[in-house]
Short mmCIF file of C-alpha atoms in Angstrom, two decimals:
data_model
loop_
_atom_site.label_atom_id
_atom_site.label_comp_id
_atom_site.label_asym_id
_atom_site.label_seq_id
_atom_site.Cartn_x
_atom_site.Cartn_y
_atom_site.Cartn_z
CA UNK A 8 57.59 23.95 40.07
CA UNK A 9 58.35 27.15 42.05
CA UNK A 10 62.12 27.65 43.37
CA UNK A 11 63.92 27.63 40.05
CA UNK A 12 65.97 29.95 39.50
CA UNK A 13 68.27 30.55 36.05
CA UNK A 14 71.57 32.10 36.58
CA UNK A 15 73.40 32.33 33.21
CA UNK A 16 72.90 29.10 31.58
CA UNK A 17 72.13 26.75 34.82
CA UNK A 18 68.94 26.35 36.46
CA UNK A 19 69.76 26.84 40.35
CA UNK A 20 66.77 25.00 42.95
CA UNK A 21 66.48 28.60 45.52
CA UNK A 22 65.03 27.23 48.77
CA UNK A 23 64.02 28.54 52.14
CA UNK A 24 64.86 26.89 55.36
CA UNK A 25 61.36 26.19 57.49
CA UNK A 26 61.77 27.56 60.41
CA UNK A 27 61.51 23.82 62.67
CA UNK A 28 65.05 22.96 60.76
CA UNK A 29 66.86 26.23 61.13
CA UNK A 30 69.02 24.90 64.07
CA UNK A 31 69.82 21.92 61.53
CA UNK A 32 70.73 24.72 58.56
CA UNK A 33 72.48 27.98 59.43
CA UNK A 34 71.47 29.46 56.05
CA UNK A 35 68.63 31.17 55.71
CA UNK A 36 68.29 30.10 52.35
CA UNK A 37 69.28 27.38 50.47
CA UNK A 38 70.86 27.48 46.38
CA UNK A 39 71.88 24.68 45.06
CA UNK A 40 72.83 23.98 41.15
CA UNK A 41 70.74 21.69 38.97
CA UNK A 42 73.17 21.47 36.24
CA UNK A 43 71.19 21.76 33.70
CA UNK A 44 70.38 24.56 31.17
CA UNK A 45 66.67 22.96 30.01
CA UNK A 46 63.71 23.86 31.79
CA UNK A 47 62.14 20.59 31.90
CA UNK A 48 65.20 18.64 33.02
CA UNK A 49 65.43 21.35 35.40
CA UNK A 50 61.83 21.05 36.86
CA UNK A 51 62.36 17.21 37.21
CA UNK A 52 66.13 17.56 38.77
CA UNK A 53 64.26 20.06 40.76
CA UNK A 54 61.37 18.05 42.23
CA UNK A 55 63.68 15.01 43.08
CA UNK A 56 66.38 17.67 44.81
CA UNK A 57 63.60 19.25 47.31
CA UNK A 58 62.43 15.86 48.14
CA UNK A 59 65.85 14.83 49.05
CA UNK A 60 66.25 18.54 51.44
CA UNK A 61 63.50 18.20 53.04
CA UNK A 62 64.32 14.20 53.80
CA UNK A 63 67.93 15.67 54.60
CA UNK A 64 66.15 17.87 56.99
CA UNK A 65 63.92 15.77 58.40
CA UNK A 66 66.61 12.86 59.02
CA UNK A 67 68.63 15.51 61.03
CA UNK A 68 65.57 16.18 63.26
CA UNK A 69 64.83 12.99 63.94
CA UNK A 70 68.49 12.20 64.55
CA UNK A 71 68.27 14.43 67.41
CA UNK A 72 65.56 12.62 69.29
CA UNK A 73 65.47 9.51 71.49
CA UNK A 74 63.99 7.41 69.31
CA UNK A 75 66.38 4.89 67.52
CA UNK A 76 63.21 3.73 65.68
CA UNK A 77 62.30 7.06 64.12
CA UNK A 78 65.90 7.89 63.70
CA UNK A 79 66.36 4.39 61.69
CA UNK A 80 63.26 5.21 59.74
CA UNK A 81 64.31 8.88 58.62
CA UNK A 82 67.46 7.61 57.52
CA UNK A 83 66.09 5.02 55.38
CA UNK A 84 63.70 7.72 54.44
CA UNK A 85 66.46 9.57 53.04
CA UNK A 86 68.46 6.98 51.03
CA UNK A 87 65.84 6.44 49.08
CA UNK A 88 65.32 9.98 48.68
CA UNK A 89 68.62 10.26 47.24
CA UNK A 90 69.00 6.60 45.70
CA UNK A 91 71.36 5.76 47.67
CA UNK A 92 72.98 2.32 47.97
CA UNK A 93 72.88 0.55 51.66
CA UNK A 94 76.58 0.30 52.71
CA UNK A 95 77.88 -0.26 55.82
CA UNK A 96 80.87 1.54 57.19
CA UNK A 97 82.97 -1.51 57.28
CA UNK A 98 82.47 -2.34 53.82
CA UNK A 99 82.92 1.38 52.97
CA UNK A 100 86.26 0.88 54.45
CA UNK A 101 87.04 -2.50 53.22
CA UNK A 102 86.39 -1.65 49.31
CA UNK A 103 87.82 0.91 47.12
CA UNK A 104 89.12 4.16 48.51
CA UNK A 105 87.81 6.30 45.53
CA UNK A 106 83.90 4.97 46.41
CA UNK A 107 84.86 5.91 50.04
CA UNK A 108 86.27 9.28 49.13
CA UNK A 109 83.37 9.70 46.65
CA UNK A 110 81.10 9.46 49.50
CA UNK A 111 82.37 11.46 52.05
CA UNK A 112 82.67 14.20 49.05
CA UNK A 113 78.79 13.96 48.76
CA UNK A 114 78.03 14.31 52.12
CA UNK A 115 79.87 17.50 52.38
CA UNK A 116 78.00 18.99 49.02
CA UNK A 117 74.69 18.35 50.40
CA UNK A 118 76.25 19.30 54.56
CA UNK A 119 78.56 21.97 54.01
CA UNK A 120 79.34 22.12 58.03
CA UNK A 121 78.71 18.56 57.92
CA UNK A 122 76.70 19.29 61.11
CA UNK A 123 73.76 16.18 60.25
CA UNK A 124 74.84 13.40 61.64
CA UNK A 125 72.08 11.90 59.34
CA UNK A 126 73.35 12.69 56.33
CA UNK A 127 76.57 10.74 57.50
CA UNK A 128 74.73 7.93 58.48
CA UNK A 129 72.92 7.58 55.02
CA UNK A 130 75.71 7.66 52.59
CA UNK A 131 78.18 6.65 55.19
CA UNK A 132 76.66 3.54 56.81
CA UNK A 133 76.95 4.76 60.23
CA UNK A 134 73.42 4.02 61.36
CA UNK A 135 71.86 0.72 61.43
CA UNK A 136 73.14 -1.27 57.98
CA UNK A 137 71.43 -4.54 56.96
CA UNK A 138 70.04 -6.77 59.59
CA UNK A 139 71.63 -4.13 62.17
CA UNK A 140 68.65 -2.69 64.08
CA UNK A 141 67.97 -2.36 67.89
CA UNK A 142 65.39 -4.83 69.32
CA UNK A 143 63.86 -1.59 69.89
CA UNK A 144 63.11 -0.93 66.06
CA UNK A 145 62.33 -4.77 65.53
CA UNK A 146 58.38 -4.61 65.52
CA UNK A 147 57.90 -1.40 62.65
CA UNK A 148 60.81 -2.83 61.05
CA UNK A 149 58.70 -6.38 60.46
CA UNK A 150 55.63 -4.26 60.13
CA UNK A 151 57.53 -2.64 56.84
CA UNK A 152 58.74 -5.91 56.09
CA UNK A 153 55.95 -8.12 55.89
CA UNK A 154 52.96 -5.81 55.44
CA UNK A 155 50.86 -8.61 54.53
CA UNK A 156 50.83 -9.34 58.42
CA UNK A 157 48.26 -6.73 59.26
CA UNK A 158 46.77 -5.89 56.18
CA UNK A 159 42.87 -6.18 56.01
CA UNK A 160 42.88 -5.80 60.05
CA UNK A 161 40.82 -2.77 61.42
CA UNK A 162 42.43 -0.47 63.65
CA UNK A 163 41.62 -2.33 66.86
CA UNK A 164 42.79 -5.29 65.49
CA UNK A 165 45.89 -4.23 64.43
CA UNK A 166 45.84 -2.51 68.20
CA UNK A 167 45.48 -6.03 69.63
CA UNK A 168 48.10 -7.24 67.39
CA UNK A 169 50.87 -4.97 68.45
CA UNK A 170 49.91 -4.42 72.07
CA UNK A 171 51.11 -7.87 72.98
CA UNK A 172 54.76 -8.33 70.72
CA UNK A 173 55.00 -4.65 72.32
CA UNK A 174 55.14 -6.00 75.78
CA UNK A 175 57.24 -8.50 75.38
CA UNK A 176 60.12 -6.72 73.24
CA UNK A 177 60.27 -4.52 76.08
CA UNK A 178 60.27 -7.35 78.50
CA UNK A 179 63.14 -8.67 75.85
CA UNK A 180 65.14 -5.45 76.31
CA UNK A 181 64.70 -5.16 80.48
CA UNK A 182 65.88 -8.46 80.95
CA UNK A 183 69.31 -7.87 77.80
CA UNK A 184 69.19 -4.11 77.39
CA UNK A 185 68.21 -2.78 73.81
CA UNK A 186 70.86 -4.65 71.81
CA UNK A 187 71.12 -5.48 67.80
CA UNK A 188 68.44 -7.79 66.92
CA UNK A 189 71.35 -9.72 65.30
CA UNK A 190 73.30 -9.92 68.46
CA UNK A 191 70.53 -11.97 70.12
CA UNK A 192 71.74 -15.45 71.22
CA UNK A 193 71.20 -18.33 73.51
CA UNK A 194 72.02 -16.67 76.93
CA UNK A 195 69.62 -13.91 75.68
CA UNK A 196 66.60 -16.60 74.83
CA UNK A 197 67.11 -18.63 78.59
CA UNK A 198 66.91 -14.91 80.19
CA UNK A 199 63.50 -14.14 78.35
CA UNK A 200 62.13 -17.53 79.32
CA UNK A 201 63.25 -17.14 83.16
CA UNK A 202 61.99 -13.95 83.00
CA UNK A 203 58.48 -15.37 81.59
CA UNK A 204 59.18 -18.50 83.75
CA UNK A 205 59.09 -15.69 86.88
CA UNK A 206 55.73 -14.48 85.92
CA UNK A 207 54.20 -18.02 85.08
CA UNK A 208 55.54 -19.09 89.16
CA UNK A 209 53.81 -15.57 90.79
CA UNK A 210 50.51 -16.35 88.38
CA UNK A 211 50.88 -13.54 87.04
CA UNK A 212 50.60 -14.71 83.78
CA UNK A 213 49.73 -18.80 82.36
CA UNK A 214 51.92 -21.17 80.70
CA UNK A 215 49.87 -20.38 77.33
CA UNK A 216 50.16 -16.56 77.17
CA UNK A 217 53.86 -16.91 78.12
CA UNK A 218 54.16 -19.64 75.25
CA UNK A 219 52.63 -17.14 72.94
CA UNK A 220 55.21 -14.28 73.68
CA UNK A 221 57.32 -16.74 73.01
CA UNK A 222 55.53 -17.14 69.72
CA UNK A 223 55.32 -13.28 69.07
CA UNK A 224 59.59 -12.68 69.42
CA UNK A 225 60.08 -15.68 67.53
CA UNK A 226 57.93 -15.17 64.68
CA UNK A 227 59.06 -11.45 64.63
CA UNK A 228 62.82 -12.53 64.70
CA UNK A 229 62.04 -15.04 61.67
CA UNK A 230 60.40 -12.08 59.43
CA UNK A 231 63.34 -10.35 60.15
CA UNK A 232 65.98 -12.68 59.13
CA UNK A 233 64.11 -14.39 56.04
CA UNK A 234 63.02 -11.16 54.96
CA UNK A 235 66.32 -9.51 55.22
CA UNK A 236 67.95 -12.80 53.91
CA UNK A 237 70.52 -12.55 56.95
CA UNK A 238 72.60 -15.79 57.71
CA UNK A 239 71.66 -15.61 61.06
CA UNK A 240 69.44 -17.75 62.84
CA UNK A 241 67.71 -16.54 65.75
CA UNK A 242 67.98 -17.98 69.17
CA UNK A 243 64.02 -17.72 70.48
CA UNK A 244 63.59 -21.62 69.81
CA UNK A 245 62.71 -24.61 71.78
CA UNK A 246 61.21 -22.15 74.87
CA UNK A 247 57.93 -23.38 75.23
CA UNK A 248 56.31 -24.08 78.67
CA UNK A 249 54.53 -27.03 79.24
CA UNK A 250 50.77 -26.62 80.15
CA UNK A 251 49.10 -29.24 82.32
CA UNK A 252 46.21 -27.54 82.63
CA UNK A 253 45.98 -27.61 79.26
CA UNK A 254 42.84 -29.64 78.73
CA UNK A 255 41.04 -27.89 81.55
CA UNK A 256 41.29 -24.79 80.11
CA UNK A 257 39.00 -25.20 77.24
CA UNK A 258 35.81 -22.52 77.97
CA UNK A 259 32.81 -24.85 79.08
CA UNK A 260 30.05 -24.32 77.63
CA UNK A 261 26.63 -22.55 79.73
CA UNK A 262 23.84 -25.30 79.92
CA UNK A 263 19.97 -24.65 78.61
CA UNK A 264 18.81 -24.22 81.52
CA UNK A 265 21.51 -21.37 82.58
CA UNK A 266 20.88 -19.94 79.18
CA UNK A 267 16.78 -19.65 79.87
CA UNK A 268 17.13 -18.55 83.22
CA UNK A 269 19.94 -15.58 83.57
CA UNK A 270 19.52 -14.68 79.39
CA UNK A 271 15.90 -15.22 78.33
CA UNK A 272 13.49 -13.26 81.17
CA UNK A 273 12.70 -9.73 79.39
CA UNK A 274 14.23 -7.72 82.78
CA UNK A 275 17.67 -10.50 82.34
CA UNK A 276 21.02 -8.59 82.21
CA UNK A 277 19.85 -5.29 83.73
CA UNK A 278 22.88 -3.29 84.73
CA UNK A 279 23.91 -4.11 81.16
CA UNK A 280 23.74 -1.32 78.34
CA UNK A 281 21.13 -2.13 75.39
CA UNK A 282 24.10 -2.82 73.08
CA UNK A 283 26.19 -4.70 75.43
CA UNK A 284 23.39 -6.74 75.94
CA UNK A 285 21.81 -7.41 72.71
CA UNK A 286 25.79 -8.88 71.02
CA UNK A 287 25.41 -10.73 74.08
CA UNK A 288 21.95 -12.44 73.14
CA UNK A 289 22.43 -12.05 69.44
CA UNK A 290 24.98 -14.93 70.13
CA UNK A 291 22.89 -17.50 71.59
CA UNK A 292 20.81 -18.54 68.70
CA UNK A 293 23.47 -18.00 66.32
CA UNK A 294 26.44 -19.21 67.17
CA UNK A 295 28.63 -16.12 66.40
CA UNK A 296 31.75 -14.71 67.77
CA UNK A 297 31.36 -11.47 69.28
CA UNK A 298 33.55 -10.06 67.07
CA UNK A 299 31.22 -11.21 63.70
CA UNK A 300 28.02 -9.78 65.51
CA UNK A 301 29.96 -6.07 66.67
CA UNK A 302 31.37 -6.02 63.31
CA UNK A 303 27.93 -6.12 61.62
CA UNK A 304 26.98 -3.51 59.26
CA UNK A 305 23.47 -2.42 58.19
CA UNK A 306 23.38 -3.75 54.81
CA UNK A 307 24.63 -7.45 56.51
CA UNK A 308 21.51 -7.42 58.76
CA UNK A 309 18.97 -8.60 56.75
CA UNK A 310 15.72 -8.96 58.73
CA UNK A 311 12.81 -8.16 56.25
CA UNK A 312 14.24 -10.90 53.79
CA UNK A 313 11.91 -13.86 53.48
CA UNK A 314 14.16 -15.78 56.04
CA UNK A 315 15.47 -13.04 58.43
CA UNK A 316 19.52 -13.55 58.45
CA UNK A 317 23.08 -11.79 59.20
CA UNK A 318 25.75 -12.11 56.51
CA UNK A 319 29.60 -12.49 58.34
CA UNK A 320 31.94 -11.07 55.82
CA UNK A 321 35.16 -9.22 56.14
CA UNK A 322 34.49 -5.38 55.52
CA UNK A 323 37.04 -3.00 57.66
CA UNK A 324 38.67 -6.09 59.62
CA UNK A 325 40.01 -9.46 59.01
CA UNK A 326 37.56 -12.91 59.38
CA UNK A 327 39.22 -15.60 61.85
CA UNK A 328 39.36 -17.95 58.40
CA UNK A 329 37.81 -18.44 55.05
CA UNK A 330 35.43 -20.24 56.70
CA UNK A 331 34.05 -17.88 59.22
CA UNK A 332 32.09 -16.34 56.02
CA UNK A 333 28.81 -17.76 55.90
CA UNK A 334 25.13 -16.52 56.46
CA UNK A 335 23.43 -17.25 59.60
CA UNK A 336 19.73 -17.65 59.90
CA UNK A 337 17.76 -15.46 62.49
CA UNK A 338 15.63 -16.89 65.48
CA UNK A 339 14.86 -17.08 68.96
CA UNK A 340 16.53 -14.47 71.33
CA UNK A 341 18.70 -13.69 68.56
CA UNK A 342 16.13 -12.25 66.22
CA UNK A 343 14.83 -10.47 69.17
CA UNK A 344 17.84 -8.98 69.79
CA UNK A 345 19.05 -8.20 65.62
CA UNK A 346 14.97 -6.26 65.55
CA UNK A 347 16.16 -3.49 68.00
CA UNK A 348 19.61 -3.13 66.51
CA UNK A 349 18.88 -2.65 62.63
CA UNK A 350 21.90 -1.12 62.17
CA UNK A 351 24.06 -3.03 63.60
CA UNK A 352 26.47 -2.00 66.73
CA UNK A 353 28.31 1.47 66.13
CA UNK A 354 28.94 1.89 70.32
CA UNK A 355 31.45 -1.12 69.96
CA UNK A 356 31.97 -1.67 66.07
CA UNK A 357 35.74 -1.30 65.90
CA UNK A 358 36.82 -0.51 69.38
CA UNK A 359 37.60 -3.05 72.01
CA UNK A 360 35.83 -3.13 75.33
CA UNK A 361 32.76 -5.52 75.05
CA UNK A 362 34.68 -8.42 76.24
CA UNK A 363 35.84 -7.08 79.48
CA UNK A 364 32.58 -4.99 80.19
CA UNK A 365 29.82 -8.10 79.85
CA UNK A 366 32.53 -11.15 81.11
CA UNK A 367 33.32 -8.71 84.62
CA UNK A 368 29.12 -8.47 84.67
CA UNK A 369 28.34 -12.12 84.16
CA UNK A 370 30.84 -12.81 86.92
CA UNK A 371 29.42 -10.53 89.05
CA UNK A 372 25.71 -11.07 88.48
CA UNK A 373 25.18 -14.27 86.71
CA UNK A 374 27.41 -16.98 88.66
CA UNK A 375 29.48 -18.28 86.53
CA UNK A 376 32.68 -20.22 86.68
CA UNK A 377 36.19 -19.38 86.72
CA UNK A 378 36.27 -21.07 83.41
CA UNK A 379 33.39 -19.40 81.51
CA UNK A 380 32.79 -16.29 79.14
CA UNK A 381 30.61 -15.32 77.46
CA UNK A 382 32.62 -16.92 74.34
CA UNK A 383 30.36 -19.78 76.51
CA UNK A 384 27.82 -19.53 74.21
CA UNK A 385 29.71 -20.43 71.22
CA UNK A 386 30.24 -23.71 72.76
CA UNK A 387 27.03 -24.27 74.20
CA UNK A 388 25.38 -23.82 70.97
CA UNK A 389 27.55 -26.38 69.44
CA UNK A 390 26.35 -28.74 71.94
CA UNK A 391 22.85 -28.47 71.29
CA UNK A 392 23.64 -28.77 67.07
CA UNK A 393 25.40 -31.90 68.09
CA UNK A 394 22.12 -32.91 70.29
CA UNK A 395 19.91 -32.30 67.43
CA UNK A 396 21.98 -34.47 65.32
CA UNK A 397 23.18 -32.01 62.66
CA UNK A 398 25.71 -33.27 60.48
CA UNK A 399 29.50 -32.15 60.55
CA UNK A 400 29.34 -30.20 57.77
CA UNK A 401 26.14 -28.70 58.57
CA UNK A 402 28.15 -27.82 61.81
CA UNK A 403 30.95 -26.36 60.61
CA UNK A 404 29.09 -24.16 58.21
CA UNK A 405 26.69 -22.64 60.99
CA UNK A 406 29.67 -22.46 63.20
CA UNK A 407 32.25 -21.23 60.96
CA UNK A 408 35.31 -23.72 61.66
CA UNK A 409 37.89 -24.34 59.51
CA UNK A 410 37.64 -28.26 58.51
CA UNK A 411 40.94 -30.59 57.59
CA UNK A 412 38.72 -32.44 54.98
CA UNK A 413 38.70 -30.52 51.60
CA UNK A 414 35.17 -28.43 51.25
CA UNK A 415 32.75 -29.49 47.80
CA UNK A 416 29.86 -27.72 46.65
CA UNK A 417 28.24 -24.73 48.04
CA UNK A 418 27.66 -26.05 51.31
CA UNK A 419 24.26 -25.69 53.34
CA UNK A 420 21.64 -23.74 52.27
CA UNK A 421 20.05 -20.78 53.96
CA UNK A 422 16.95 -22.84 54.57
CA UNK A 423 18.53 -26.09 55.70
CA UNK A 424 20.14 -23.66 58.54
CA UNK A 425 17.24 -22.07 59.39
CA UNK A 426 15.19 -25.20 60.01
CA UNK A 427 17.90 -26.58 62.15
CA UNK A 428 18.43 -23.90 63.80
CA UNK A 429 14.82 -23.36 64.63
CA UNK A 430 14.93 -26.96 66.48
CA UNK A 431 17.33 -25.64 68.96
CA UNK A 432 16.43 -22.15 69.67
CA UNK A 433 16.15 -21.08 73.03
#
């Protein structure tokens, strides 16, 4: 590595200070001894030393900021940077004063004007210790914890994850300021759920969604604790609202007849753009979510094989469940609709936007009712398997559902689907 520099018998790292740090630094240039004579001890003492300077460095500028999050994440950047141990300040304190004394002595080595409050805060335990972060930091914190959460998702999945524990961690902190996660308790849970209970009373929002930000801060409070294996239990339980509306609110389904009137005329759905239009009717003879048909690539549409068919497997984003990967048979208005779009959807394919563009155009053009979507379809087309008499398994493989009852053998066959399916297309 470059830097090294021998003076008598000690290798010396020699490093200048970027300019973006130079408020943090007052030298211009930074020497600091290796303590080592050998070359190649030198070169690896060296490597680990910049790492921890620049960490140093970049810890201090964060420190500086607004932003307990990044400030809590460039401190924990630097501990492990310089392998150090998590203490807190209190248990600095409360143990030896040699390990205390010892610490203090390294933060003025690597801060001579012990000027970085970061530096202090890693080897000191004045930042956030163990189980000791703001509410603010809570969602990246579980995001680091429990990576497994989002892994697989594409980037706008992992967008529609976040947005929503986003919004209500900063409802959290309007309604109890931005306090330690840890500090949460009862009187902070009831003033969350008034809060929601406010928003549920103006209609603002319904008894489900505010059930599931209920679900969001208590799910993220019991990563937090388990993961951190804090003996603290969080507060966020027993909150739900109670939904009488609950059985009304299941989508119902579009009937035939709507189906061959507003979706099946060749000039249906003008005002529409080609793609927006064609995920809309590649659903109807399918069965698909919206979300399987945008996500197709060109190597899953597979219309010149002997029995034209999409495959739904997970490429860039998560499937709903095992089950949701299957291979569905082309016909009717969705074959149509797969023969113009070959390659699949790229104006939508991993961006958000379909939903809201065709449902606000069905309501507008098409009639519907307050408690239709296009999602509709999904339904409808389950009502017409369950007309033609197709067996629950048969069912649940076109559909996709996860079943209770354990799954045996390798379930329908590409033909079996497509003659059933060619009994009920529209």
């Amino acid at each position: 590595m470059t830097g090294l520099s021998l003076r008598g018998t000690v290798y010396y790292l020699v490093k200048r200070v970027p300019r973006e740090f130079a408020h943090l630094e007052p030298r211009a240039v930074v020497r600091r001894s290796l303590k080592t004579g050998d070359l190649r001890e030198a070169r690896k003492r060296g490597t680990r030393e910049q790492a921890a300077m620049l960490a140093r460095w970049e810890a201090g500028l964060a420190a500086g900021g607004q932003d307990p999050a990044a400030e809590a994440e460039a401190v924990d950047a630097l501990r492990k940077a310089e392998r150090i141990v998590p203490r807190t300040l209190g248990d600095l304190v409360a143990g030896p004063l040699d390990q205390l004394i010892e610490r203090i002595e390294q933060v003025l080595e690597r801060d001579p004007p012990a000027s970085q409050p970061a530096v202090a805060k890693a080897w000191l335990g004045v930042g956030p210790g163990k189980g000791e972060d703001p509410i603010s930091a809570l969602l990246e914190k579980v995001q680091k914890l429990a990576p497994d959460l989002i892994h697989g998702m594409s980037e706008e999945q992992k967008r529609r994850w976040r947005n929503p524990r986003e919004k209500v961690l900063r409802d959290l902190i309007s309604c109890i300021g931005d306090k330690k996660v840890v500090e949460t308790d009862d009187d902070d849970a009831r003033a969350l759920r008034e809060h929601l209970c406010e928003q549920v009373e103006a209609y603002e929002i319904n008894p489900a969604t505010a059930n599931k930000y209920v679900h969001y801060v208590s799910g993220m409070m019991k990563v937090y604790s388990e993961k951190l294996k804090l003996k603290w239990k969080h507060p966020f339980v027993g909150m739900t609202f109670k939904d009488s509306s609950s059985d009304k609110r299941r989508r119902r389904p579009f009937s035939t007849t709507w189906i061959m009137e507003h979706l099946s005329p060749p000039d249906a759905l003008l005002g529409l753009n080609a793609e927006a239009r064609d995920v809309l009717l590649a659903m109807v003879d399918t069965g698909a979510r919206p979300s399987e048909i945008i996500g197709l690539l060109p190597e899953h549409i597979r219309l010149d094989d002997p029995i034209p068919h999409i495959r739904i497997v997970p490429t860039d984003r998560v499937l709903k469940n095992a089950s949701s990967k299957r291979d569905l048979p082309l016909v009717g208005l969705s074959l149509e609709a797969m023969r113009r779009n070959p390659h699949g959807f790229p104006r939508y394919r991993g961006k958000g936007g379909w939903s809201n563009l065709v449902n606000k155009f069905l309501r507008q053009n098409c009639a519907i009712k307050d408690d239709q979507s296009a999602y509709s379809l999904r339904h409808s087309f389950e009502d017409r398997l369950l007309a033609a008499e197709a067996v629950d398994r048969l069912a649940a493989d076109l559909m996709g559902h996860a079943t209770r009852r354990a799954r045996y053998g390798n379930g329908a066959s590409l033909e079996l689907k497509h003659e059933t399916l060619q009994l009920i297309a529209i």
